[in-house]
Coordinates of C-alpha atoms in Angstrom, one line a residue:
M1 CA 20.1 -6.9 -31.6
K2 CA 17.4 -4.6 -30.0
Y3 CA 13.8 -5.5 -27.6
D4 CA 10.8 -4.3 -29.6
Y5 CA 9.9 -4.0 -26.4
L6 CA 11.5 -3.1 -22.8
I7 CA 8.5 -3.6 -20.0
V8 CA 8.9 -2.5 -16.3
G9 CA 6.6 -4.4 -14.5
S10 CA 5.9 -7.5 -13.9
G11 CA 1.9 -6.6 -13.2
L12 CA -1.2 -8.3 -15.0
Y13 CA -0.9 -5.2 -17.1
G14 CA 3.0 -5.4 -18.0
A15 CA 2.6 -9.4 -18.0
T16 CA -0.4 -9.6 -20.5
F17 CA 0.8 -7.4 -22.4
A18 CA 4.6 -9.2 -23.2
Y19 CA 1.5 -12.2 -23.9
L20 CA 0.2 -10.3 -26.3
A21 CA 3.0 -8.4 -28.1
M22 CA 4.6 -11.9 -28.2
R23 CA 2.1 -13.2 -30.2
S24 CA 2.4 -11.1 -33.0
G25 CA 5.9 -12.2 -33.2
K26 CA 7.4 -9.0 -31.0
R27 CA 10.6 -9.5 -28.7
C28 CA 9.8 -8.4 -24.9
L29 CA 12.6 -8.0 -22.6
V30 CA 10.2 -7.9 -19.2
I31 CA 12.1 -6.3 -15.4
D32 CA 11.0 -6.2 -11.8
K33 CA 12.8 -4.3 -8.8
R34 CA 11.2 -6.9 -7.2
G35 CA 12.6 -10.5 -7.1
Q36 CA 10.2 -12.0 -8.6
L37 CA 7.8 -11.5 -11.2
G38 CA 3.4 -11.0 -11.1
G39 CA 3.5 -8.1 -9.1
N40 CA 0.7 -7.6 -6.4
L41 CA -0.4 -11.1 -7.7
F42 CA 2.5 -13.1 -6.4
C43 CA 1.6 -15.8 -4.2
E44 CA 4.4 -17.6 -1.3
H45 CA 3.9 -21.1 -1.2
T46 CA 2.3 -22.0 2.8
E47 CA 1.5 -24.5 4.4
G48 CA -0.2 -26.0 0.5
I49 CA -1.5 -23.1 0.8
N50 CA -1.4 -20.2 -1.5
V51 CA -0.5 -16.6 0.5
H52 CA -2.1 -13.8 -1.6
K53 CA 1.5 -11.6 -0.6
Y54 CA -0.2 -8.7 -1.4
G55 CA -3.4 -8.9 -0.2
A56 CA -6.9 -10.3 -1.6
H57 CA -7.5 -10.9 -5.9
I58 CA -10.5 -12.4 -7.2
F59 CA -10.4 -12.1 -10.9
H60 CA -14.1 -11.1 -12.2
T61 CA -15.9 -10.7 -14.9
S62 CA -18.7 -10.2 -18.0
N63 CA -17.0 -10.2 -20.8
K64 CA -16.3 -13.6 -22.2
E65 CA -13.2 -12.2 -24.5
V66 CA -11.4 -12.3 -21.1
W67 CA -12.4 -14.8 -19.2
E68 CA -11.7 -17.3 -22.4
F69 CA -8.2 -15.9 -22.4
V70 CA -6.7 -16.5 -18.7
N71 CA -8.7 -19.5 -18.8
S72 CA -6.2 -20.3 -21.9
I73 CA -3.8 -19.4 -19.9
V74 CA -4.7 -21.5 -16.9
E75 CA -7.8 -23.1 -15.2
F76 CA -9.8 -20.5 -13.0
N77 CA -11.7 -22.4 -10.0
R78 CA -15.3 -22.1 -8.6
F79 CA -15.0 -19.8 -5.9
T80 CA -16.9 -17.4 -5.4
N81 CA -16.9 -13.6 -3.2
S82 CA -18.8 -13.3 -0.1
P83 CA -17.5 -11.6 2.2
V84 CA -19.0 -11.8 6.0
A85 CA -18.7 -8.1 8.4
N86 CA -18.9 -7.9 11.7
Y87 CA -20.0 -5.1 14.0
H88 CA -18.7 -6.1 18.0
G89 CA -19.2 -10.0 17.7
E90 CA -22.4 -9.5 15.3
L91 CA -21.9 -11.2 12.2
Y92 CA -23.4 -10.4 8.6
N93 CA -23.2 -11.1 5.1
L94 CA -22.5 -8.7 2.3
P95 CA -23.0 -6.8 0.0
F96 CA -26.6 -5.7 1.3
N97 CA -29.6 -7.7 0.6
M98 CA -31.9 -9.8 2.0
N99 CA -29.4 -12.1 4.7
T100 CA -27.8 -8.7 5.9
F101 CA -31.9 -7.3 6.6
H102 CA -32.8 -10.3 8.4
Q103 CA -29.9 -9.8 10.3
M104 CA -30.3 -6.4 10.7
W105 CA -33.7 -6.2 11.9
G106 CA -35.4 -9.4 11.6
V107 CA -37.3 -8.3 8.9
T108 CA -38.2 -11.7 6.2
T109 CA -39.4 -10.1 2.9
P110 CA -38.4 -7.8 0.1
E111 CA -41.5 -5.6 1.2
E112 CA -39.9 -5.5 4.5
A113 CA -37.0 -4.6 3.8
K114 CA -37.6 -2.0 1.4
A115 CA -39.5 -0.5 3.7
K116 CA -36.9 -1.0 6.0
I117 CA -34.5 1.4 4.1
E118 CA -37.1 3.7 2.7
E119 CA -38.3 4.9 6.7
Q120 CA -34.0 5.2 7.7
R121 CA -33.4 6.9 3.8
A122 CA -36.0 9.6 4.9
E123 CA -35.0 10.6 8.1
A124 CA -31.3 11.0 7.1
M125 CA -33.3 12.7 3.4
Q126 CA -34.7 15.3 6.2
R127 CA -31.6 17.2 7.2
L128 CA -30.6 18.0 3.9
A129 CA -34.1 19.9 3.0
V130 CA -33.6 23.1 2.7
T131 CA -36.2 25.7 1.8
A132 CA -36.5 27.4 -1.8
A133 CA -37.6 30.9 -2.8
D134 CA -40.5 29.8 -3.9
G135 CA -41.3 28.2 -0.5
S136 CA -40.9 24.5 -1.9
K137 CA -38.9 22.0 -0.2
E138 CA -35.9 20.9 -2.8
Y139 CA -32.6 18.6 -1.0
R140 CA -29.3 19.6 -1.2
E141 CA -26.2 17.5 -2.6
P142 CA -24.9 15.4 0.2
A143 CA -21.7 17.0 1.9
N144 CA -19.6 14.4 2.0
L145 CA -19.7 11.1 2.4
E146 CA -22.0 10.2 6.1
E147 CA -24.0 12.6 3.9
Q148 CA -23.6 10.6 1.3
A149 CA -23.6 7.4 3.2
L150 CA -26.9 7.7 5.2
A151 CA -29.2 9.3 2.3
L152 CA -28.6 6.1 0.4
V153 CA -28.9 3.5 2.8
G154 CA -30.5 5.2 6.5
R155 CA -28.8 5.1 9.7
D156 CA -28.2 1.8 10.7
I157 CA -26.6 0.4 8.2
Y158 CA -23.8 3.1 7.4
E159 CA -23.3 3.3 11.9
K160 CA -22.8 -0.4 11.1
L161 CA -21.7 -2.0 8.3
I162 CA -20.1 1.1 6.4
K163 CA -18.7 4.0 8.7
E164 CA -16.1 2.6 11.4
Y165 CA -14.5 0.7 8.3
T166 CA -14.5 3.8 5.7
E167 CA -12.8 5.7 8.7
K168 CA -9.9 3.0 9.3
Q169 CA -10.0 3.0 6.1
W170 CA -8.8 5.7 4.3
G171 CA -7.6 7.0 8.3
R172 CA -9.9 10.5 7.9
A173 CA -13.6 10.7 9.6
C174 CA -16.3 9.9 7.0
G175 CA -18.2 13.6 7.4
E176 CA -14.6 14.5 6.1
L177 CA -14.0 12.7 3.4
P178 CA -15.5 13.9 0.0
A179 CA -19.3 12.4 -1.5
F180 CA -18.0 11.2 -4.5
I181 CA -16.0 7.9 -2.7
I182 CA -19.2 6.7 -2.4
K183 CA -21.0 7.1 -6.1
R184 CA -23.7 4.0 -4.9
L185 CA -24.3 1.6 -2.7
P186 CA -26.2 -1.8 -4.3
V187 CA -28.8 -2.9 -1.7
R188 CA -29.8 -6.0 -3.5
L189 CA -33.9 -7.8 -2.1
T190 CA -32.7 -11.7 -2.5
F191 CA -31.1 -13.2 -0.8
D192 CA -28.2 -13.3 -2.1
N193 CA -24.3 -13.0 -0.7
N194 CA -21.8 -13.2 -4.0
Y195 CA -20.4 -10.2 -4.4
F196 CA -20.0 -9.7 -7.7
N197 CA -23.0 -9.3 -9.9
D198 CA -19.8 -9.9 -12.9
R199 CA -21.2 -13.2 -15.2
Y200 CA -17.4 -15.4 -14.5
Q201 CA -15.7 -15.4 -10.9
G202 CA -12.9 -17.4 -10.2
I203 CA -8.9 -18.0 -8.7
P204 CA -6.8 -19.8 -10.5
V205 CA -6.0 -23.8 -10.0
G206 CA -2.5 -24.0 -8.1
G207 CA -2.4 -19.5 -7.1
Y208 CA -1.7 -16.5 -9.6
N209 CA 1.8 -17.4 -9.7
K210 CA 1.2 -20.1 -13.1
L211 CA -1.7 -17.2 -14.5
I212 CA 1.6 -14.7 -14.4
D213 CA 4.3 -17.4 -15.5
G214 CA 2.1 -19.0 -18.3
L215 CA 1.9 -14.7 -19.3
L216 CA 5.3 -14.4 -19.6
K217 CA 6.6 -18.1 -20.8
G218 CA 8.7 -17.0 -23.6
A219 CA 10.4 -13.1 -22.6
D220 CA 12.8 -12.9 -21.6
C221 CA 12.8 -12.3 -17.6
L222 CA 15.4 -10.1 -14.8
T223 CA 14.2 -9.6 -11.3
G224 CA 16.0 -7.0 -8.9
V225 CA 16.7 -4.2 -11.9
D226 CA 15.1 -1.5 -11.1
F227 CA 14.2 1.1 -14.1
F228 CA 15.5 4.3 -11.8
G229 CA 19.0 2.5 -11.2
K230 CA 22.2 2.3 -13.1
A231 CA 22.0 1.6 -16.8
D232 CA 24.9 -1.5 -16.3
A233 CA 23.0 -2.9 -13.8
L234 CA 21.3 -4.7 -17.8
P235 CA 24.4 -6.4 -19.5
L236 CA 22.3 -5.1 -22.2
L237 CA 24.5 -1.8 -21.1
A238 CA 27.0 -2.9 -19.2
G239 CA 29.8 -0.3 -18.7
K240 CA 26.8 3.1 -19.7
A241 CA 26.5 5.4 -17.7
G242 CA 23.0 6.9 -16.1
R243 CA 20.6 6.0 -15.7
L244 CA 18.4 3.7 -16.9
R245 CA 15.7 5.3 -17.4
D246 CA 17.6 7.3 -19.4
N247 CA 18.7 4.9 -21.8
W248 CA 16.2 2.7 -22.7
R249 CA 16.0 3.8 -25.7
A250 CA 19.4 1.8 -26.6
I251 CA 17.7 -2.3 -26.2
A252 CA 14.2 -1.6 -26.8
D253 CA 12.1 0.6 -29.3
R254 CA 9.6 1.4 -27.2
L255 CA 8.7 0.8 -23.7
V256 CA 5.6 0.4 -21.7
Y257 CA 5.6 1.6 -18.0
T258 CA 3.8 0.0 -15.5
G259 CA 5.3 1.8 -12.4
A260 CA 4.4 4.7 -10.5
L261 CA 3.2 8.5 -13.0
D262 CA 4.5 10.7 -10.8
E263 CA 8.2 9.3 -10.0
Y264 CA 8.7 8.4 -13.6
F265 CA 8.4 12.2 -14.6
D266 CA 10.8 12.5 -11.7
Y267 CA 8.1 14.7 -9.0
R268 CA 8.9 17.5 -11.1
L269 CA 5.2 18.6 -10.6
G270 CA 4.7 17.2 -7.1
R271 CA 3.9 14.1 -5.2
L272 CA 1.3 11.9 -5.3
E273 CA -0.2 10.9 -2.4
W274 CA -1.8 7.2 -2.2
R275 CA -3.0 4.8 1.5
T276 CA -1.4 2.0 1.5
V277 CA -1.8 -1.5 3.4
D278 CA -0.2 -3.2 5.5
F279 CA -0.8 -7.0 5.8
K280 CA 0.3 -9.4 9.5
T281 CA 0.6 -12.5 7.7
R282 CA 1.0 -15.5 10.0
V283 CA 0.2 -19.2 10.2
L284 CA -2.1 -20.7 13.3
D285 CA -2.3 -24.7 13.8
V286 CA -5.6 -24.7 13.2
P287 CA -7.0 -26.2 9.9
N288 CA -9.8 -23.8 9.8
Y289 CA -9.8 -20.3 11.2
Q290 CA -12.9 -18.7 10.2
G291 CA -15.1 -20.4 8.2
N292 CA -14.9 -18.3 4.9
A293 CA -12.2 -15.9 2.8
V294 CA -13.2 -12.8 3.3
V295 CA -14.4 -11.1 7.0
N296 CA -14.1 -7.0 7.0
Y297 CA -14.3 -5.6 10.6
T298 CA -16.3 -2.6 10.3
S299 CA -15.5 -1.0 14.2
H300 CA -12.8 0.8 15.8
E301 CA -12.7 -1.8 18.6
V302 CA -10.5 -4.4 16.0
P303 CA -7.7 -2.3 14.1
Y304 CA -7.4 -4.1 11.0
T305 CA -9.8 -3.8 8.7
R306 CA -10.2 -7.0 8.1
V307 CA -8.8 -10.4 7.4
I308 CA -7.6 -12.3 4.9
E309 CA -7.9 -16.9 4.7
H310 CA -6.1 -17.7 2.1
K311 CA -6.7 -21.4 1.9
H312 CA -10.7 -20.9 1.1
F313 CA -9.8 -19.7 -1.9
E314 CA -8.5 -22.8 -2.9
M315 CA -9.8 -25.0 -1.1
F316 CA -13.7 -26.3 -0.3
G317 CA -15.1 -28.4 1.5
Q318 CA -13.0 -31.7 3.2
E319 CA -9.9 -30.1 1.3
V320 CA -9.9 -27.2 4.1
Y321 CA -9.4 -30.1 6.5
D322 CA -6.8 -32.5 4.7
Y323 CA -4.6 -29.1 5.5
P324 CA -4.1 -29.1 9.1
K325 CA -3.0 -25.6 9.2
T326 CA -4.2 -22.2 8.3
V327 CA -2.9 -18.9 6.6
I328 CA -4.1 -15.3 7.1
S329 CA -3.3 -12.1 7.3
E330 CA -4.6 -8.9 8.8
E331 CA -4.8 -5.6 7.1
Y332 CA -4.9 -2.3 7.6
S333 CA -4.2 0.6 6.5
A334 CA -2.4 3.5 6.3
E335 CA -1.2 6.5 4.6
Y336 CA 1.4 5.8 2.3
G337 CA 5.4 7.0 2.9
E338 CA 8.6 6.5 1.4
G339 CA 9.1 2.7 0.3
M340 CA 6.0 1.7 0.6
E341 CA 4.3 -0.4 -1.5
P342 CA 1.6 2.1 -3.0
Y343 CA -2.3 0.7 -3.1
Y344 CA -4.9 3.6 -3.9
P345 CA -4.6 7.1 -5.5
V346 CA -6.3 9.2 -3.4
N347 CA -8.8 10.8 -5.5
D348 CA -9.5 14.1 -4.3
A349 CA -9.2 17.4 -6.2
R350 CA -5.5 18.0 -5.6
N351 CA -4.5 13.9 -7.0
N352 CA -6.7 14.4 -9.8
A353 CA -6.2 17.7 -10.9
L354 CA -2.6 16.9 -10.7
A355 CA -2.8 13.3 -11.9
A356 CA -4.7 15.0 -14.9
D357 CA -1.3 17.3 -15.4
Y358 CA 1.2 13.9 -15.9
R359 CA -0.7 12.0 -17.4
R360 CA -0.4 15.9 -20.3
M361 CA 3.1 14.9 -20.4
A362 CA 2.6 11.1 -20.1
E363 CA 0.8 12.0 -23.4
Q364 CA 4.5 13.6 -25.1
E365 CA 6.7 10.4 -24.2
E366 CA 7.7 9.3 -27.9
G367 CA 7.2 5.8 -28.0
V368 CA 6.0 5.4 -24.2
T369 CA 3.0 3.2 -23.2
F370 CA 1.8 4.4 -19.7
G371 CA -0.6 1.3 -18.4
G372 CA -1.6 0.0 -15.6
R373 CA -2.9 1.4 -11.6
L374 CA 0.1 3.1 -10.7
A375 CA 1.1 4.3 -13.7
Q376 CA -2.5 5.5 -14.4
Y377 CA -3.2 6.7 -10.5
R378 CA -6.2 5.0 -11.5
Y379 CA -7.7 1.7 -9.4
Y380 CA -8.7 -1.0 -11.9
D381 CA -9.9 -4.8 -11.3
M382 CA -8.0 -7.1 -12.9
A383 CA -10.7 -8.2 -15.9
P384 CA -9.9 -4.3 -17.0
V385 CA -6.5 -4.4 -16.8
I386 CA -6.8 -7.1 -19.4
E387 CA -9.3 -5.5 -21.7
E388 CA -7.0 -2.2 -21.7
V389 CA -3.9 -3.7 -22.9
M390 CA -5.8 -6.0 -24.7
R391 CA -7.3 -2.2 -26.6
V392 CA -3.5 -1.2 -27.0
V393 CA -2.3 -4.4 -28.3
S394 CA -4.4 -4.2 -30.7
L395 CA -4.1 -0.4 -32.4

């Protein structure tokens, strides 16, 4: 008997799709080329700590339906993302709020902070001033990310908290990056270190593996299976010649594909570009290394962009000290290369146009759903991924 769906990739999109499809009585086979399930949500258990192997994942949403859905699979804790920025040893709260402004300028009231920001924004706007034909003053659009950021928040915040951090992220000078990367920079005139504005936020109690295991319960799952590898890697296709990519219709009525969009089409139009992240993770013989889950390093003197201390996602108060060791991950942003993990799409004119061409090709693929960050060449937070799957499955 054939499956209703072959799902390529066991990350959040594939796992959620499998759960909702099975709830409607469909049979699903989920394959993943990695040796474990969960995609980039996979956690390793080290020293009693759930380590986010592929980078920090913090679930946040204002969608009550989505929040109740994930909590029906596994309970989420109260974690609130309140990152800290370290600039040459100076510490600043993020996102930009009254704590940040007090740390930077010594201001204590919203009016003082607003006046300081407006003063610095005015300096930046003068550099964008042009004289119109009638002699009046106009302001041209920012030509690059540097001009955009300066116009939004002024010199001090830009130079200490944005410039060098962004250059490490993208491997390019801010003056060479397009302005649209930073469309807006939220400024809060309140003492609020909660990074997100969403109503709901947290981490699964026991780690993200529990969420993935709950979503995939009842599905047939195979790891170490490459969709672009030999078809006979699947027992159902034993003896079949060629690639699984070209023979999947023999075992399933429909395909849900969450891999790279350009790879599905054998890079026929060219390769899409990505940024990637290299993680250097180590166990430290101290219970509490930095006192926070996320610390950004915003100067070039430190080569990594941030340090994640994983225990703070799930341990609070005395519990932090009940475990004598801690696990940290340094994150290094890098250009994507063959064999590396793609993380962030490079949304410049070339890649956006190429991705649009590939998406038009995808629309012509009968019986195939392209879903998630890789298959749509779009950056997604977790909650919008679930919203998208709910929309697609209900069609």
